[in-house]
mmCIF file with all atom_site columns, C-alpha atoms in Angstrom:
data_model
loop_
_atom_site.group_PDB
_atom_site.id
_atom_site.type_symbol
_atom_site.label_atom_id
_atom_site.label_alt_id
_atom_site.label_comp_id
_atom_site.label_asym_id
_atom_site.label_entity_id
_atom_site.label_seq_id
_atom_site.pdbx_PDB_ins_code
_atom_site.Cartn_x
_atom_site.Cartn_y
_atom_site.Cartn_z
_atom_site.occupancy
_atom_site.B_iso_or_equiv
_atom_site.pdbx_formal_charge
_atom_site.auth_seq_id
_atom_site.auth_comp_id
_atom_site.auth_asym_id
_atom_site.auth_atom_id
_atom_site.pdbx_PDB_model_num
ATOM 1   C CA . MET A 1 1   ? 130.190 155.453 -50.421 1.00 79.00 ? 1   MET A CA 1
ATOM 2   C CA . PHE A 1 2   ? 132.675 156.544 -53.058 1.00 90.00 ? 2   PHE A CA 1
ATOM 3   C CA . LYS A 1 3   ? 136.033 157.632 -51.685 1.00 96.00 ? 3   LYS A CA 1
ATOM 4   C CA . ARG A 1 4   ? 138.213 157.505 -54.834 1.00 97.00 ? 4   ARG A CA 1
ATOM 5   C CA . MET A 1 5   ? 137.601 158.021 -58.541 1.00 98.00 ? 5   MET A CA 1
ATOM 6   C CA . LEU A 1 6   ? 140.029 157.241 -61.362 1.00 98.00 ? 6   LEU A CA 1
ATOM 7   C CA . VAL A 1 7   ? 139.904 159.633 -64.327 1.00 97.00 ? 7   VAL A CA 1
ATOM 8   C CA . PRO A 1 8   ? 141.935 158.385 -67.323 1.00 96.00 ? 8   PRO A CA 1
ATOM 9   C CA . ILE A 1 9   ? 142.803 160.955 -69.997 1.00 94.00 ? 9   ILE A CA 1
ATOM 10  C CA . ASP A 1 10  ? 144.979 160.670 -73.099 1.00 88.00 ? 10  ASP A CA 1
ATOM 11  C CA . GLY A 1 11  ? 145.963 164.247 -73.839 1.00 83.00 ? 11  GLY A CA 1
ATOM 12  C CA . SER A 1 12  ? 143.169 164.917 -76.334 1.00 83.00 ? 12  SER A CA 1
ATOM 13  C CA . HIS A 1 13  ? 140.392 167.495 -76.060 1.00 83.00 ? 13  HIS A CA 1
ATOM 14  C CA . SER A 1 14  ? 137.818 164.723 -76.259 1.00 85.00 ? 14  SER A CA 1
ATOM 15  C CA . SER A 1 15  ? 139.300 162.743 -73.359 1.00 86.00 ? 15  SER A CA 1
ATOM 16  C CA . ALA A 1 16  ? 139.362 165.891 -71.199 1.00 88.00 ? 16  ALA A CA 1
ATOM 17  C CA . ALA A 1 17  ? 135.601 166.314 -71.739 1.00 90.00 ? 17  ALA A CA 1
ATOM 18  C CA . VAL A 1 18  ? 135.039 164.081 -68.704 1.00 92.00 ? 18  VAL A CA 1
ATOM 19  C CA . VAL A 1 19  ? 136.859 166.466 -66.345 1.00 91.00 ? 19  VAL A CA 1
ATOM 20  C CA . PRO A 1 20  ? 133.942 168.834 -65.526 1.00 92.00 ? 20  PRO A CA 1
ATOM 21  C CA . TYR A 1 21  ? 131.582 165.891 -64.924 1.00 93.00 ? 21  TYR A CA 1
ATOM 22  C CA . ALA A 1 22  ? 134.092 164.028 -62.782 1.00 95.00 ? 22  ALA A CA 1
ATOM 23  C CA . ALA A 1 23  ? 134.896 167.206 -60.839 1.00 94.00 ? 23  ALA A CA 1
ATOM 24  C CA . GLU A 1 24  ? 131.247 167.896 -60.061 1.00 94.00 ? 24  GLU A CA 1
ATOM 25  C CA . LEU A 1 25  ? 130.591 164.286 -59.058 1.00 95.00 ? 25  LEU A CA 1
ATOM 26  C CA . ALA A 1 26  ? 133.735 164.138 -56.895 1.00 96.00 ? 26  ALA A CA 1
ATOM 27  C CA . ARG A 1 27  ? 132.877 167.456 -55.247 1.00 94.00 ? 27  ARG A CA 1
ATOM 28  C CA . ARG A 1 28  ? 129.353 166.287 -54.387 1.00 94.00 ? 28  ARG A CA 1
ATOM 29  C CA . LEU A 1 29  ? 130.533 162.891 -53.141 1.00 93.00 ? 29  LEU A CA 1
ATOM 30  C CA . GLU A 1 30  ? 133.561 164.387 -51.370 1.00 94.00 ? 30  GLU A CA 1
ATOM 31  C CA . CYS A 1 31  ? 135.844 161.827 -52.949 1.00 96.00 ? 31  CYS A CA 1
ATOM 32  C CA . ARG A 1 32  ? 139.434 161.979 -54.127 1.00 97.00 ? 32  ARG A CA 1
ATOM 33  C CA . VAL A 1 33  ? 140.345 161.945 -57.847 1.00 98.00 ? 33  VAL A CA 1
ATOM 34  C CA . ASP A 1 34  ? 143.324 160.191 -59.413 1.00 98.00 ? 34  ASP A CA 1
ATOM 35  C CA . ILE A 1 35  ? 144.098 161.360 -62.946 1.00 98.00 ? 35  ILE A CA 1
ATOM 36  C CA . LEU A 1 36  ? 145.923 158.896 -65.167 1.00 97.00 ? 36  LEU A CA 1
ATOM 37  C CA . LEU A 1 37  ? 147.520 159.449 -68.561 1.00 96.00 ? 37  LEU A CA 1
ATOM 38  C CA . VAL A 1 38  ? 148.728 156.269 -70.244 1.00 94.00 ? 38  VAL A CA 1
ATOM 39  C CA . GLU A 1 39  ? 151.440 156.665 -72.851 1.00 90.00 ? 39  GLU A CA 1
ATOM 40  C CA . PRO A 1 40  ? 150.890 153.832 -75.328 1.00 81.00 ? 40  PRO A CA 1
ATOM 41  C CA . THR A 1 41  ? 153.635 151.375 -76.137 1.00 77.00 ? 41  THR A CA 1
ATOM 42  C CA . SER A 1 42  ? 155.759 151.432 -79.282 1.00 61.00 ? 42  SER A CA 1
ATOM 43  C CA . GLY A 1 43  ? 154.220 152.644 -82.527 1.00 51.00 ? 43  GLY A CA 1
ATOM 44  C CA . ALA A 1 44  ? 150.935 153.887 -81.072 1.00 51.00 ? 44  ALA A CA 1
ATOM 45  C CA . GLN A 1 45  ? 149.652 157.419 -81.480 1.00 52.00 ? 45  GLN A CA 1
ATOM 46  C CA . LEU A 1 46  ? 149.209 159.746 -78.542 1.00 55.00 ? 46  LEU A CA 1
ATOM 47  C CA . PRO A 1 47  ? 147.706 163.206 -78.951 1.00 56.00 ? 47  PRO A CA 1
ATOM 48  C CA . HIS A 1 48  ? 150.357 165.685 -77.887 1.00 55.00 ? 48  HIS A CA 1
ATOM 49  C CA . PRO A 1 49  ? 148.689 167.827 -75.186 1.00 56.00 ? 49  PRO A CA 1
ATOM 50  C CA . GLU A 1 50  ? 150.621 170.958 -76.107 1.00 52.00 ? 50  GLU A CA 1
ATOM 51  C CA . HIS A 1 51  ? 149.672 170.818 -79.791 1.00 48.00 ? 51  HIS A CA 1
ATOM 52  C CA . HIS A 1 52  ? 145.876 170.671 -79.647 1.00 47.00 ? 52  HIS A CA 1
ATOM 53  C CA . ARG A 1 53  ? 143.932 171.542 -82.723 1.00 45.00 ? 53  ARG A CA 1
ATOM 54  C CA . PRO A 1 54  ? 140.371 170.627 -83.730 1.00 45.00 ? 54  PRO A CA 1
ATOM 55  C CA . VAL A 1 55  ? 139.600 166.978 -84.376 1.00 44.00 ? 55  VAL A CA 1
ATOM 56  C CA . ASN A 1 56  ? 140.142 165.994 -88.003 1.00 48.00 ? 56  ASN A CA 1
ATOM 57  C CA . LYS A 1 57  ? 137.745 163.912 -90.090 1.00 47.00 ? 57  LYS A CA 1
ATOM 58  C CA . ARG A 1 58  ? 139.214 160.520 -89.162 1.00 51.00 ? 58  ARG A CA 1
ATOM 59  C CA . ASP A 1 59  ? 138.883 160.113 -85.358 1.00 48.00 ? 59  ASP A CA 1
ATOM 60  C CA . GLY A 1 60  ? 142.488 161.218 -84.828 1.00 49.00 ? 60  GLY A CA 1
ATOM 61  C CA . GLU A 1 61  ? 143.629 164.635 -83.778 1.00 49.00 ? 61  GLU A CA 1
ATOM 62  C CA . PHE A 1 62  ? 146.097 167.020 -85.302 1.00 48.00 ? 62  PHE A CA 1
ATOM 63  C CA . GLY A 1 63  ? 149.271 167.211 -83.270 1.00 50.00 ? 63  GLY A CA 1
ATOM 64  C CA . ALA A 1 64  ? 149.395 163.449 -82.690 1.00 51.00 ? 64  ALA A CA 1
ATOM 65  C CA . LEU A 1 65  ? 152.793 161.850 -82.468 1.00 49.00 ? 65  LEU A CA 1
ATOM 66  C CA . VAL A 1 66  ? 153.989 158.308 -82.830 1.00 49.00 ? 66  VAL A CA 1
ATOM 67  C CA . VAL A 1 67  ? 155.432 157.017 -79.579 1.00 49.00 ? 67  VAL A CA 1
ATOM 68  C CA . GLY A 1 68  ? 158.574 154.905 -79.825 1.00 48.00 ? 68  GLY A CA 1
ATOM 69  C CA . THR A 1 69  ? 159.808 152.261 -77.438 1.00 46.00 ? 69  THR A CA 1
ATOM 70  C CA . SER A 1 70  ? 160.609 154.934 -74.889 1.00 59.00 ? 70  SER A CA 1
ATOM 71  C CA . THR A 1 71  ? 158.861 158.242 -74.719 1.00 64.00 ? 71  THR A CA 1
ATOM 72  C CA . PRO A 1 72  ? 161.290 161.154 -75.162 1.00 76.00 ? 72  PRO A CA 1
ATOM 73  C CA . ASN A 1 73  ? 161.817 163.230 -72.020 1.00 80.00 ? 73  ASN A CA 1
ATOM 74  C CA . HIS A 1 74  ? 160.280 166.394 -73.490 1.00 83.00 ? 74  HIS A CA 1
ATOM 75  C CA . ILE A 1 75  ? 157.092 164.478 -74.397 1.00 86.00 ? 75  ILE A CA 1
ATOM 76  C CA . ARG A 1 76  ? 156.927 162.853 -70.948 1.00 87.00 ? 76  ARG A CA 1
ATOM 77  C CA . GLU A 1 77  ? 157.382 166.280 -69.347 1.00 91.00 ? 77  GLU A CA 1
ATOM 78  C CA . ALA A 1 78  ? 154.617 167.750 -71.535 1.00 92.00 ? 78  ALA A CA 1
ATOM 79  C CA . ASN A 1 79  ? 152.306 164.910 -70.505 1.00 92.00 ? 79  ASN A CA 1
ATOM 80  C CA . GLU A 1 80  ? 153.137 165.447 -66.827 1.00 94.00 ? 80  GLU A CA 1
ATOM 81  C CA . ARG A 1 81  ? 152.423 169.193 -67.157 1.00 95.00 ? 81  ARG A CA 1
ATOM 82  C CA . TYR A 1 82  ? 149.116 168.374 -68.858 1.00 94.00 ? 82  TYR A CA 1
ATOM 83  C CA . VAL A 1 83  ? 148.107 166.037 -66.024 1.00 96.00 ? 83  VAL A CA 1
ATOM 84  C CA . GLN A 1 84  ? 149.213 168.611 -63.443 1.00 96.00 ? 84  GLN A CA 1
ATOM 85  C CA . ARG A 1 85  ? 146.987 171.263 -65.058 1.00 95.00 ? 85  ARG A CA 1
ATOM 86  C CA . HIS A 1 86  ? 144.013 168.942 -64.571 1.00 95.00 ? 86  HIS A CA 1
ATOM 87  C CA . VAL A 1 87  ? 145.043 168.240 -60.970 1.00 96.00 ? 87  VAL A CA 1
ATOM 88  C CA . GLU A 1 88  ? 145.057 171.996 -60.360 1.00 96.00 ? 88  GLU A CA 1
ATOM 89  C CA . GLU A 1 89  ? 141.641 172.280 -62.032 1.00 93.00 ? 89  GLU A CA 1
ATOM 90  C CA . PHE A 1 90  ? 140.196 169.736 -59.570 1.00 95.00 ? 90  PHE A CA 1
ATOM 91  C CA . GLU A 1 91  ? 141.915 171.356 -56.609 1.00 95.00 ? 91  GLU A CA 1
ATOM 92  C CA . ALA A 1 92  ? 140.483 174.759 -57.604 1.00 93.00 ? 92  ALA A CA 1
ATOM 93  C CA . LEU A 1 93  ? 137.065 173.135 -57.117 1.00 90.00 ? 93  LEU A CA 1
ATOM 94  C CA . ASN A 1 94  ? 138.107 171.867 -53.651 1.00 92.00 ? 94  ASN A CA 1
ATOM 95  C CA . VAL A 1 95  ? 138.525 168.286 -54.849 1.00 95.00 ? 95  VAL A CA 1
ATOM 96  C CA . GLU A 1 96  ? 141.610 166.460 -53.616 1.00 97.00 ? 96  GLU A CA 1
ATOM 97  C CA . ALA A 1 97  ? 143.466 165.203 -56.695 1.00 97.00 ? 97  ALA A CA 1
ATOM 98  C CA . SER A 1 98  ? 146.704 163.648 -57.848 1.00 98.00 ? 98  SER A CA 1
ATOM 99  C CA . GLY A 1 99  ? 147.985 162.604 -61.228 1.00 97.00 ? 99  GLY A CA 1
ATOM 100 C CA . SER A 1 100 ? 150.379 160.197 -62.847 1.00 97.00 ? 100 SER A CA 1
ATOM 101 C CA . VAL A 1 101 ? 151.751 159.275 -66.251 1.00 96.00 ? 101 VAL A CA 1
ATOM 102 C CA . VAL A 1 102 ? 152.492 155.633 -67.044 1.00 95.00 ? 102 VAL A CA 1
ATOM 103 C CA . CYS A 1 103 ? 153.473 153.714 -70.160 1.00 93.00 ? 103 CYS A CA 1
ATOM 104 C CA . GLY A 1 104 ? 151.758 150.555 -71.381 1.00 93.00 ? 104 GLY A CA 1
ATOM 105 C CA . ASP A 1 105 ? 148.569 149.191 -72.838 1.00 94.00 ? 105 ASP A CA 1
ATOM 106 C CA . PRO A 1 106 ? 145.870 151.768 -72.006 1.00 94.00 ? 106 PRO A CA 1
ATOM 107 C CA . VAL A 1 107 ? 143.160 149.292 -70.957 1.00 95.00 ? 107 VAL A CA 1
ATOM 108 C CA . GLU A 1 108 ? 145.517 147.193 -68.841 1.00 96.00 ? 108 GLU A CA 1
ATOM 109 C CA . GLU A 1 109 ? 147.064 150.248 -67.174 1.00 97.00 ? 109 GLU A CA 1
ATOM 110 C CA . ILE A 1 110 ? 143.659 151.792 -66.407 1.00 97.00 ? 110 ILE A CA 1
ATOM 111 C CA . LEU A 1 111 ? 142.411 148.571 -64.843 1.00 97.00 ? 111 LEU A CA 1
ATOM 112 C CA . ARG A 1 112 ? 145.681 148.103 -62.943 1.00 97.00 ? 112 ARG A CA 1
ATOM 113 C CA . ALA A 1 113 ? 145.599 151.677 -61.605 1.00 98.00 ? 113 ALA A CA 1
ATOM 114 C CA . ALA A 1 114 ? 141.976 151.280 -60.504 1.00 98.00 ? 114 ALA A CA 1
ATOM 115 C CA . LEU A 1 115 ? 142.964 148.177 -58.546 1.00 97.00 ? 115 LEU A CA 1
ATOM 116 C CA . ASP A 1 116 ? 146.232 149.580 -57.153 1.00 97.00 ? 116 ASP A CA 1
ATOM 117 C CA . LEU A 1 117 ? 144.618 152.864 -56.075 1.00 97.00 ? 117 LEU A CA 1
ATOM 118 C CA . ARG A 1 118 ? 141.562 151.090 -54.667 1.00 97.00 ? 118 ARG A CA 1
ATOM 119 C CA . SER A 1 119 ? 139.282 153.234 -56.794 1.00 97.00 ? 119 SER A CA 1
ATOM 120 C CA . ASP A 1 120 ? 135.551 153.046 -56.270 1.00 97.00 ? 120 ASP A CA 1
ATOM 121 C CA . ALA A 1 121 ? 134.678 154.247 -59.784 1.00 97.00 ? 121 ALA A CA 1
ATOM 122 C CA . ILE A 1 122 ? 136.192 155.159 -63.150 1.00 97.00 ? 122 ILE A CA 1
ATOM 123 C CA . ALA A 1 123 ? 135.118 158.229 -65.126 1.00 96.00 ? 123 ALA A CA 1
ATOM 124 C CA . MET A 1 124 ? 136.230 158.571 -68.742 1.00 95.00 ? 124 MET A CA 1
ATOM 125 C CA . THR A 1 125 ? 135.227 159.747 -72.187 1.00 92.00 ? 125 THR A CA 1
ATOM 126 C CA . THR A 1 126 ? 134.209 157.622 -75.134 1.00 87.00 ? 126 THR A CA 1
ATOM 127 C CA . ARG A 1 127 ? 134.325 158.941 -78.675 1.00 75.00 ? 127 ARG A CA 1
ATOM 128 C CA . LYS A 1 128 ? 131.461 156.667 -79.699 1.00 62.00 ? 128 LYS A CA 1
ATOM 129 C CA . LEU A 1 129 ? 127.887 157.591 -79.021 1.00 52.00 ? 129 LEU A CA 1
ATOM 130 C CA . ALA A 1 130 ? 125.584 155.372 -77.030 1.00 50.00 ? 130 ALA A CA 1
ATOM 131 C CA . ASN A 1 131 ? 125.797 151.946 -78.762 1.00 50.00 ? 131 ASN A CA 1
ATOM 132 C CA . TYR A 1 132 ? 127.661 149.711 -76.303 1.00 48.00 ? 132 TYR A CA 1
ATOM 133 C CA . SER A 1 133 ? 127.281 146.308 -77.941 1.00 48.00 ? 133 SER A CA 1
ATOM 134 C CA . ARG A 1 134 ? 130.238 143.949 -77.642 1.00 45.00 ? 134 ARG A CA 1
ATOM 135 C CA . LYS A 1 135 ? 130.194 143.528 -81.440 1.00 48.00 ? 135 LYS A CA 1
ATOM 136 C CA . GLU A 1 136 ? 131.875 146.903 -81.809 1.00 49.00 ? 136 GLU A CA 1
ATOM 137 C CA . THR A 1 137 ? 135.380 146.551 -80.499 1.00 43.00 ? 137 THR A CA 1
ATOM 138 C CA . GLY A 1 138 ? 138.417 148.777 -80.414 1.00 53.00 ? 138 GLY A CA 1
ATOM 139 C CA . SER A 1 139 ? 137.324 151.482 -78.017 1.00 85.00 ? 139 SER A CA 1
ATOM 140 C CA . ILE A 1 140 ? 139.428 151.748 -74.885 1.00 91.00 ? 140 ILE A CA 1
ATOM 141 C CA . ALA A 1 141 ? 136.442 153.088 -72.954 1.00 91.00 ? 141 ALA A CA 1
ATOM 142 C CA . GLU A 1 142 ? 134.229 150.204 -74.060 1.00 90.00 ? 142 GLU A CA 1
ATOM 143 C CA . GLU A 1 143 ? 136.870 147.647 -73.123 1.00 94.00 ? 143 GLU A CA 1
ATOM 144 C CA . VAL A 1 144 ? 137.239 149.237 -69.672 1.00 96.00 ? 144 VAL A CA 1
ATOM 145 C CA . LEU A 1 145 ? 133.444 149.263 -69.328 1.00 93.00 ? 145 LEU A CA 1
ATOM 146 C CA . TRP A 1 146 ? 133.159 145.548 -70.085 1.00 93.00 ? 146 TRP A CA 1
ATOM 147 C CA . ARG A 1 147 ? 136.193 144.409 -68.089 1.00 96.00 ? 147 ARG A CA 1
ATOM 148 C CA . SER A 1 148 ? 135.987 146.577 -64.984 1.00 96.00 ? 148 SER A CA 1
ATOM 149 C CA . LYS A 1 149 ? 134.182 145.407 -61.883 1.00 95.00 ? 149 LYS A CA 1
ATOM 150 C CA . LEU A 1 150 ? 133.778 149.049 -60.834 1.00 96.00 ? 150 LEU A CA 1
ATOM 151 C CA . PRO A 1 151 ? 131.065 151.475 -61.886 1.00 96.00 ? 151 PRO A CA 1
ATOM 152 C CA . VAL A 1 152 ? 132.211 153.319 -65.028 1.00 95.00 ? 152 VAL A CA 1
ATOM 153 C CA . LEU A 1 153 ? 130.897 156.761 -65.905 1.00 94.00 ? 153 LEU A CA 1
ATOM 154 C CA . LEU A 1 154 ? 131.213 157.282 -69.665 1.00 92.00 ? 154 LEU A CA 1
ATOM 155 C CA . VAL A 1 155 ? 130.832 160.727 -71.171 1.00 91.00 ? 155 VAL A CA 1
ATOM 156 C CA . ALA A 1 156 ? 130.021 160.390 -74.880 1.00 86.00 ? 156 ALA A CA 1
ATOM 157 C CA . ARG A 1 157 ? 132.021 162.680 -77.111 1.00 73.00 ? 157 ARG A CA 1
ATOM 158 C CA . GLY A 1 158 ? 130.899 162.300 -80.733 1.00 57.00 ? 158 GLY A CA 1
#
């Protein structure tokens, strides 16, 4: 039986699309949820959770910022508040939840957290629709899907 589910988010509206599905599944299975936001390493873009606007035409989102070698404190605090809001959303549905913000390679950190937390499943969003061939690379969700030994629930967000 599932006791723990990892829910990675990145601060974007599309990544948060998994939250209602994960909450319902966790509530029905009576399992705990661990929310994880991975701040990418130097030079990568991270959608700033307090500056959401509609998705633009090129897969990015308005309000994105470029993360340097160390994330500024005000950005880290914004990310922690964003994760905490999702923790409160799960708890309002009577689902035990906790959250954390880490820095590193998103795929590696998601897989590491799943192992460290002894997760039974991972639930996340993919921006690609349902073609999961290995020929198409670059998606964090697809890489987690192929590399994880756990069941992965992917919510397609086109």
